[in-house]
mmCIF file of C-alpha atoms in Angstrom:
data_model
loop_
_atom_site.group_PDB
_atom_site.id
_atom_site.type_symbol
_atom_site.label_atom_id
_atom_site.label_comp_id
_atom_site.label_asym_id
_atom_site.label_seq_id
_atom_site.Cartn_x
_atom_site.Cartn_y
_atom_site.Cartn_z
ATOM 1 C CA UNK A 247 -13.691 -51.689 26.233
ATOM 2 C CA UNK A 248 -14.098 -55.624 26.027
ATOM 3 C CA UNK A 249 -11.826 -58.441 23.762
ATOM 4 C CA UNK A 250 -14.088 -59.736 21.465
ATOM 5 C CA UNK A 251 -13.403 -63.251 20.359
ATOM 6 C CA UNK A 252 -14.273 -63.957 16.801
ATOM 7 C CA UNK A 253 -15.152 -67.754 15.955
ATOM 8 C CA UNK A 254 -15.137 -68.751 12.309
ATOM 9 C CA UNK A 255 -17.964 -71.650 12.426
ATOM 10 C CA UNK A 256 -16.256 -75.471 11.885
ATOM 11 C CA UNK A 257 -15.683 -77.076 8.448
ATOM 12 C CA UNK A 258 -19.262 -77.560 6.495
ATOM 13 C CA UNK A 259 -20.844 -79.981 4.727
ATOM 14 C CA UNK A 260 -21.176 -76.467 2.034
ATOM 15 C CA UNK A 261 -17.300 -76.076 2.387
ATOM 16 C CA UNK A 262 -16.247 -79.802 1.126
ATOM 17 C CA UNK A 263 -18.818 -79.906 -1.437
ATOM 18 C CA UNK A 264 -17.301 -76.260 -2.726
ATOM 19 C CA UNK A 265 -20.618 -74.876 -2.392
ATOM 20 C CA UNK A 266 -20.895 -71.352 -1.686
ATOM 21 C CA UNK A 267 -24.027 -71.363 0.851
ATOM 22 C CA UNK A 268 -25.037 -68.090 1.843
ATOM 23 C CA UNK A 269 -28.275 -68.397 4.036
ATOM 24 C CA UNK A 270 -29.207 -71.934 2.355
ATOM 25 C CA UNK A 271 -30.759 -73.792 5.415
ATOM 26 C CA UNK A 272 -29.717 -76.978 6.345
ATOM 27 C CA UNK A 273 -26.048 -76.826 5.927
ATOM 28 C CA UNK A 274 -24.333 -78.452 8.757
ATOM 29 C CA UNK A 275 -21.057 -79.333 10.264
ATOM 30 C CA UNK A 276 -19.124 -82.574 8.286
ATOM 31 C CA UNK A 277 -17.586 -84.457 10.754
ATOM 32 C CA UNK A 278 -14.051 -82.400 10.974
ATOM 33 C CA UNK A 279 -16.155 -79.338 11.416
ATOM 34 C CA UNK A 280 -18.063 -81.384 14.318
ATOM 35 C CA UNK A 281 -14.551 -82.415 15.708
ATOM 36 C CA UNK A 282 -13.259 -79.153 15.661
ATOM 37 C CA UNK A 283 -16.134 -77.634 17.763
ATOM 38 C CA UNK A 284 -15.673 -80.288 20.032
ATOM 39 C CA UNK A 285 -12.400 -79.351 20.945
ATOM 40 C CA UNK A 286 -13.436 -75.273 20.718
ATOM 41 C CA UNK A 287 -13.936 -75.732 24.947
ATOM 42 C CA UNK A 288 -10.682 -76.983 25.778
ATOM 43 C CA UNK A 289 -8.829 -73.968 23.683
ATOM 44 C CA UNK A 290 -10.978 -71.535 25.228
ATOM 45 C CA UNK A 291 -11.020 -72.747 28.612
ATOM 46 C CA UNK A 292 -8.656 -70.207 30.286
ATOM 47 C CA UNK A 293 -10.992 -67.661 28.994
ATOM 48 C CA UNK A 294 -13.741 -65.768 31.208
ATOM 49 C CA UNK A 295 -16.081 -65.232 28.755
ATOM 50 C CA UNK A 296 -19.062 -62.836 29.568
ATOM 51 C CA UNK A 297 -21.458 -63.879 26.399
ATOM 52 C CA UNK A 298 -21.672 -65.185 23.354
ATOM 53 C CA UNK A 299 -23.175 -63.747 20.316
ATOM 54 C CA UNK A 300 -23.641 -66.148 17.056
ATOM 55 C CA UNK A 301 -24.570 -66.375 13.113
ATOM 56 C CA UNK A 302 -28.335 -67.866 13.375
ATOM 57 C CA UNK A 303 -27.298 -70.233 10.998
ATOM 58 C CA UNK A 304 -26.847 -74.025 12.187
ATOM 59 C CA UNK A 305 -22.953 -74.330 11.317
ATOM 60 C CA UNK A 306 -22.411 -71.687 13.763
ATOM 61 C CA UNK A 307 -25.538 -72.965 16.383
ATOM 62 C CA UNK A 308 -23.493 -76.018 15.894
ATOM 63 C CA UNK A 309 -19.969 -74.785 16.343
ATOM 64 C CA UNK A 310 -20.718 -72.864 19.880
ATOM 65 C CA UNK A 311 -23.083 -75.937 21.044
ATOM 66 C CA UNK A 312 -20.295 -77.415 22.952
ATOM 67 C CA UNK A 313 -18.982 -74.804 24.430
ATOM 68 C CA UNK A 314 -22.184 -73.406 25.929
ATOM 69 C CA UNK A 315 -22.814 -77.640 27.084
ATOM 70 C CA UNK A 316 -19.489 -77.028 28.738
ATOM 71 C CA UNK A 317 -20.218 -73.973 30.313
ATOM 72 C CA UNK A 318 -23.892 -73.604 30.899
ATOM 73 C CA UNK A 319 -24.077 -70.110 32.464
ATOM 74 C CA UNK A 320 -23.071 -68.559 29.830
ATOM 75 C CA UNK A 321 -25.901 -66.725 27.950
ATOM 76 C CA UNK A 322 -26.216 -67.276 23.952
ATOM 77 C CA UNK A 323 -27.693 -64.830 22.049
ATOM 78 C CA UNK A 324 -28.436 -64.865 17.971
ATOM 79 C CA UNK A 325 -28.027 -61.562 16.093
ATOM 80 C CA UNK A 326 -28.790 -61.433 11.929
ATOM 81 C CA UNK A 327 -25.979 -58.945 11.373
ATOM 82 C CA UNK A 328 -23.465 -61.186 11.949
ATOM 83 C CA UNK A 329 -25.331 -63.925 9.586
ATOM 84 C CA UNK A 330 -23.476 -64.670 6.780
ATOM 85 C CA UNK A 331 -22.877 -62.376 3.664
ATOM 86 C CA UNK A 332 -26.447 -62.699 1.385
ATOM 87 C CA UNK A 333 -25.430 -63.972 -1.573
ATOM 88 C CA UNK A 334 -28.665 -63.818 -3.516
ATOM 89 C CA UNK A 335 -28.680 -65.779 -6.759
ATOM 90 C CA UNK A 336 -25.004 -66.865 -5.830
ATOM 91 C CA UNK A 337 -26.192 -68.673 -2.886
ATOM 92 C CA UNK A 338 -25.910 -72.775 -3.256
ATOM 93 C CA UNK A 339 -24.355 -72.460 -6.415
ATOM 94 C CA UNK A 340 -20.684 -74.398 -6.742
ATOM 95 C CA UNK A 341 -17.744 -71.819 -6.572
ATOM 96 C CA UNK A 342 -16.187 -73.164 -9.277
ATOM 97 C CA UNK A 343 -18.478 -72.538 -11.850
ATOM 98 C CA UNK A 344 -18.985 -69.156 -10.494
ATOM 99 C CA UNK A 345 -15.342 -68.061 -10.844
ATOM 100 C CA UNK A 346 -16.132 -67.165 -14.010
ATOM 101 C CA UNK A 347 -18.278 -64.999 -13.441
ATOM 102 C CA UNK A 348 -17.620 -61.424 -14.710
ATOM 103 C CA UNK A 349 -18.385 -60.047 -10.789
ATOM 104 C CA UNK A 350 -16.041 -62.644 -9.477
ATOM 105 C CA UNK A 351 -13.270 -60.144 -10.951
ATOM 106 C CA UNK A 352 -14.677 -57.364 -9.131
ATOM 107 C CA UNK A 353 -14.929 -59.305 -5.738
ATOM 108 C CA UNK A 354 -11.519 -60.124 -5.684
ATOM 109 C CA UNK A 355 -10.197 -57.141 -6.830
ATOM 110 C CA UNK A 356 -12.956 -53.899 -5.714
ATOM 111 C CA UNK A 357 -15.010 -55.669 -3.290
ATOM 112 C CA UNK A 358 -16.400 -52.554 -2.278
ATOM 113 C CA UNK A 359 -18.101 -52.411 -5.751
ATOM 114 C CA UNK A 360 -19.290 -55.582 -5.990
ATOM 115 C CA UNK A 361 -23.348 -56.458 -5.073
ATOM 116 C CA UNK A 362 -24.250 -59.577 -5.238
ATOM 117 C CA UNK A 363 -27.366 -60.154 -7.635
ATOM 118 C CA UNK A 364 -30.321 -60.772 -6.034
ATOM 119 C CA UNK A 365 -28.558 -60.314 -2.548
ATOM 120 C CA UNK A 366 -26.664 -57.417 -0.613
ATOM 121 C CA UNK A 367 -23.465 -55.450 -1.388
ATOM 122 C CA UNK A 368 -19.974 -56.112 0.455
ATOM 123 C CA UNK A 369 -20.201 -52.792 1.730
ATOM 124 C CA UNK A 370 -23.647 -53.512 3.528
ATOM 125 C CA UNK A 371 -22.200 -56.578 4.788
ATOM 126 C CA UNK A 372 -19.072 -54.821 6.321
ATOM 127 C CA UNK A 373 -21.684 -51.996 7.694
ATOM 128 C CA UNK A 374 -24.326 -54.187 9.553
ATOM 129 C CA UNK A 375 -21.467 -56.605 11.219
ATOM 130 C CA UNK A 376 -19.186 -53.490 12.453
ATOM 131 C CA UNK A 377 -22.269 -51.990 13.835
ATOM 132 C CA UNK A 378 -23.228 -55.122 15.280
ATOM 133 C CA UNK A 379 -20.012 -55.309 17.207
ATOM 134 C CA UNK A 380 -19.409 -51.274 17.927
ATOM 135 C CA UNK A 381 -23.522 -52.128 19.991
ATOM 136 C CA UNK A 382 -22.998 -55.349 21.606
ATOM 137 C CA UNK A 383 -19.067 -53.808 22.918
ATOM 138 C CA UNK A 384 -21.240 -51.162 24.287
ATOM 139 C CA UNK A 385 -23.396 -54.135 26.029
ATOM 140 C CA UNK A 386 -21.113 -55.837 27.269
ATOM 141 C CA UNK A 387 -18.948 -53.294 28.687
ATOM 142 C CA UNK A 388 -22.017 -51.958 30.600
ATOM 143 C CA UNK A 389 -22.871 -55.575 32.169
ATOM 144 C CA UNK A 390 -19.645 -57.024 32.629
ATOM 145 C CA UNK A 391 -17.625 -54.221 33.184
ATOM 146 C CA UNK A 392 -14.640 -52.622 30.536
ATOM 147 C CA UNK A 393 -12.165 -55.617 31.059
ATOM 148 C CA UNK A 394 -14.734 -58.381 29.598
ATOM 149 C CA UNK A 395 -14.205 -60.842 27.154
ATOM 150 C CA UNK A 396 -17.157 -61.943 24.735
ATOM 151 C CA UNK A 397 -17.223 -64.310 21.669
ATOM 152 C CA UNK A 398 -19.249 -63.835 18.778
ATOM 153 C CA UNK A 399 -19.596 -67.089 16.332
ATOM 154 C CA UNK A 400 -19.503 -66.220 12.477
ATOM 155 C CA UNK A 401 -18.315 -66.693 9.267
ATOM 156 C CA UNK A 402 -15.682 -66.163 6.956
ATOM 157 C CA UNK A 403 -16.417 -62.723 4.963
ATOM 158 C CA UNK A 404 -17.913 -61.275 8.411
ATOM 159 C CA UNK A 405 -14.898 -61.876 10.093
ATOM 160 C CA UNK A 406 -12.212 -60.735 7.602
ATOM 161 C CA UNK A 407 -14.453 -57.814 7.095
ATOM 162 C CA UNK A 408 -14.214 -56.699 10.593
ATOM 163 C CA UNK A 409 -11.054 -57.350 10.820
ATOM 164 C CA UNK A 410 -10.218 -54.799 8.173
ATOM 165 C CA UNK A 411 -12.493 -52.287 10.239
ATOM 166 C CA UNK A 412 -10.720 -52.982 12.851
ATOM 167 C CA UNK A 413 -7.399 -52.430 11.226
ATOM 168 C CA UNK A 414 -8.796 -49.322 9.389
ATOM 169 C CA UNK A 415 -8.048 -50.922 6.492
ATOM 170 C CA UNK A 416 -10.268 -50.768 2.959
ATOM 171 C CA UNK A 417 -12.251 -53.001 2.295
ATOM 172 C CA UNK A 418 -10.798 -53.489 -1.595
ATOM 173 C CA UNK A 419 -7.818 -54.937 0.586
ATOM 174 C CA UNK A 420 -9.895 -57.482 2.564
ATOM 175 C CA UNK A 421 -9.256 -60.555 0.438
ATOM 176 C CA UNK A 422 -5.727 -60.515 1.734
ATOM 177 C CA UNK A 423 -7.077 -61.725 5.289
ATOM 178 C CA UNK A 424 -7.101 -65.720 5.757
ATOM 179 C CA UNK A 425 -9.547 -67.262 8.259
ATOM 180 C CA UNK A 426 -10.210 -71.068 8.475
ATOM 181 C CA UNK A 427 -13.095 -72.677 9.895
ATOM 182 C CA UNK A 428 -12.762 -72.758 13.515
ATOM 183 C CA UNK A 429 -10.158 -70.331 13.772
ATOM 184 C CA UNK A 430 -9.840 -68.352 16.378
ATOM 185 C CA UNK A 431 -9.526 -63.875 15.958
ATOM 186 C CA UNK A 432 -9.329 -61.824 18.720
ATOM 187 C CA UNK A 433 -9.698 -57.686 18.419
ATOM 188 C CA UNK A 434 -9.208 -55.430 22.001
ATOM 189 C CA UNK A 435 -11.248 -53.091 22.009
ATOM 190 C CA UNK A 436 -9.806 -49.369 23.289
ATOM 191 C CA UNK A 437 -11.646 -45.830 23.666
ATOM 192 C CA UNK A 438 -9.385 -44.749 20.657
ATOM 193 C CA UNK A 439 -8.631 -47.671 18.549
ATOM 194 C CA UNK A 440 -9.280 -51.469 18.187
ATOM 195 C CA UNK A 441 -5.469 -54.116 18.488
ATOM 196 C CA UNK A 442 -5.606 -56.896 16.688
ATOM 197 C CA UNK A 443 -4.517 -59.359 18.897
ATOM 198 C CA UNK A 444 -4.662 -63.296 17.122
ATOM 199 C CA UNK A 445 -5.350 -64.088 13.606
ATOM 200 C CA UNK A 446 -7.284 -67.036 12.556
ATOM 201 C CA UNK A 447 -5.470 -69.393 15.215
ATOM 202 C CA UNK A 448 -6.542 -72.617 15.155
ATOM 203 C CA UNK A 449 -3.155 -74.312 16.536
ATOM 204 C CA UNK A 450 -2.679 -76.516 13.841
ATOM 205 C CA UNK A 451 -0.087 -75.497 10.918
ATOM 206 C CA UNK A 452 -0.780 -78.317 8.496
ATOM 207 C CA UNK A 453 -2.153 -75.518 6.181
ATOM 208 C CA UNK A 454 0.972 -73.727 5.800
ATOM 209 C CA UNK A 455 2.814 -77.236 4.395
ATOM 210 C CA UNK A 456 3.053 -77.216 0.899
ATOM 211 C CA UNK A 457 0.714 -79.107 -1.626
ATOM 212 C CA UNK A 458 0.605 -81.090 -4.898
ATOM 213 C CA UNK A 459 -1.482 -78.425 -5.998
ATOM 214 C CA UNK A 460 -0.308 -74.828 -4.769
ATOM 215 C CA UNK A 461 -3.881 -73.319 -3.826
ATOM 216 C CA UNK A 462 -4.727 -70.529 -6.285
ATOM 217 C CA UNK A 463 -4.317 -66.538 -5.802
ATOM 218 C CA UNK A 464 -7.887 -65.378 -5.832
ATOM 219 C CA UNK A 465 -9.732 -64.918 -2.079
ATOM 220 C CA UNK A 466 -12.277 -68.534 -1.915
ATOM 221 C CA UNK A 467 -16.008 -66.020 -1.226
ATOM 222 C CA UNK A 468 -17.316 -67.284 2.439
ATOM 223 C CA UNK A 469 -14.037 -68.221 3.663
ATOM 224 C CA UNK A 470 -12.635 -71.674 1.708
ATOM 225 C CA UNK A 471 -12.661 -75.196 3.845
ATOM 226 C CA UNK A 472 -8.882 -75.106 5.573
ATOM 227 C CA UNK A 473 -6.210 -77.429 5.604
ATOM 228 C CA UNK A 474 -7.084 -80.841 3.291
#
């Protein structure tokens, strides 16, 4: 079965403002995000990609515009189930003033409990993106043969939620998983179970230094904005 290369979308103009955005239209790349999506074709480029699959939304149209410039055979394709989580009334609102919300608690800690109001549950989020993947590895194996490597462009929640799936592991663990915008995680596909192969790789370690302010223990919802 193929390698699927998951793409978190580059920094957003959502993710410095600490806006949680959901499906709000119009947020775009800042100009790191743009930067980093730049360079996304020269890290990729001993890669034979088959496809790529993306978010609808413009940070990730954005993200995967220069690679498919660079490589313009490659067919794009847009798929809703790998759209960002819907947020519902969270959506647009700043995460800091929703940290106190009494659900906060529950999406750190029993994510699998926790529905956002007005929007979907974590569960159905974890559901439509796994199934998403399990139909377009199907696909892809079928055109391009059981060796294939594909990239789907997404976002923060979707990925760490499948790569928990792909891990087998609950979802009330998934706020453990880091991925920063424009990381790189790749999961290979087998008949009987799914490697996890990189981990939100973006070849830079500045994250991992230490800072003033030692970042806080809760999970940022959508995926936080990287290294400073």
């Amino acid at each position: 079965m193929p390698t699927l290369i998951l793409v978190r979308h580059g920094r957003s103009t959502a993710n410095t403002a600490g806006l949680l955005a959901g499906w709000t239209p119009g947020v775009a790349l800042d100009e790191r995000g743009a930067a980093q999506a730049a360079a996304l074709p020269g890290r990729l480029a001993e890669l034979p990609i088959a496809e790529v699959v993306s978010s609808p939304l413009q940070r990730c149209q954005e993200t995967i515009r220069p690679l498919l410039d660079a490589r313009p055979e490659l067919r794009a394709h847009s798929d809703d189930r790998i759209g960002e989580a819907h947020y519902g009334d969270w959506s647009g609102r700043k995460l800091a003033e929703l940290s106190g919300e009494p659900l906060m608690e529950v999406v750190q800690a029993h994510p699998s409990a926790a529905a956002f109001p007005g929007g979907e549950s974590m569960r159905a989020m974890q559901t439509r993106a796994a199934e998403a993947v399990r139909e377009w590895n199907a696909r892809i194996e079928r055109d391009h043969g059981g060796d294939a490597v594909y990239l789907m462009c997404s976002h923060g929640d979707i990925i760490k939620s499948l790569v928990a799936d792909a891990l087998g592991l609950h979802l009330d663990l998934f706020q453990r998983i880091s991925v920063e915008p424009c990381s790189i995680t790749a999961i290979r596909y087998t008949r009987l179970r799914p490697f996890l192969v990189r981990l939100g790789d973006t070849g830079d370690f500045t994250s991992l230094a230490p800072r003033e302010e030692p970042p806080a223990g809760d999970a940022t919802v959508g995926g936080g904005a990287g290294a400073p």
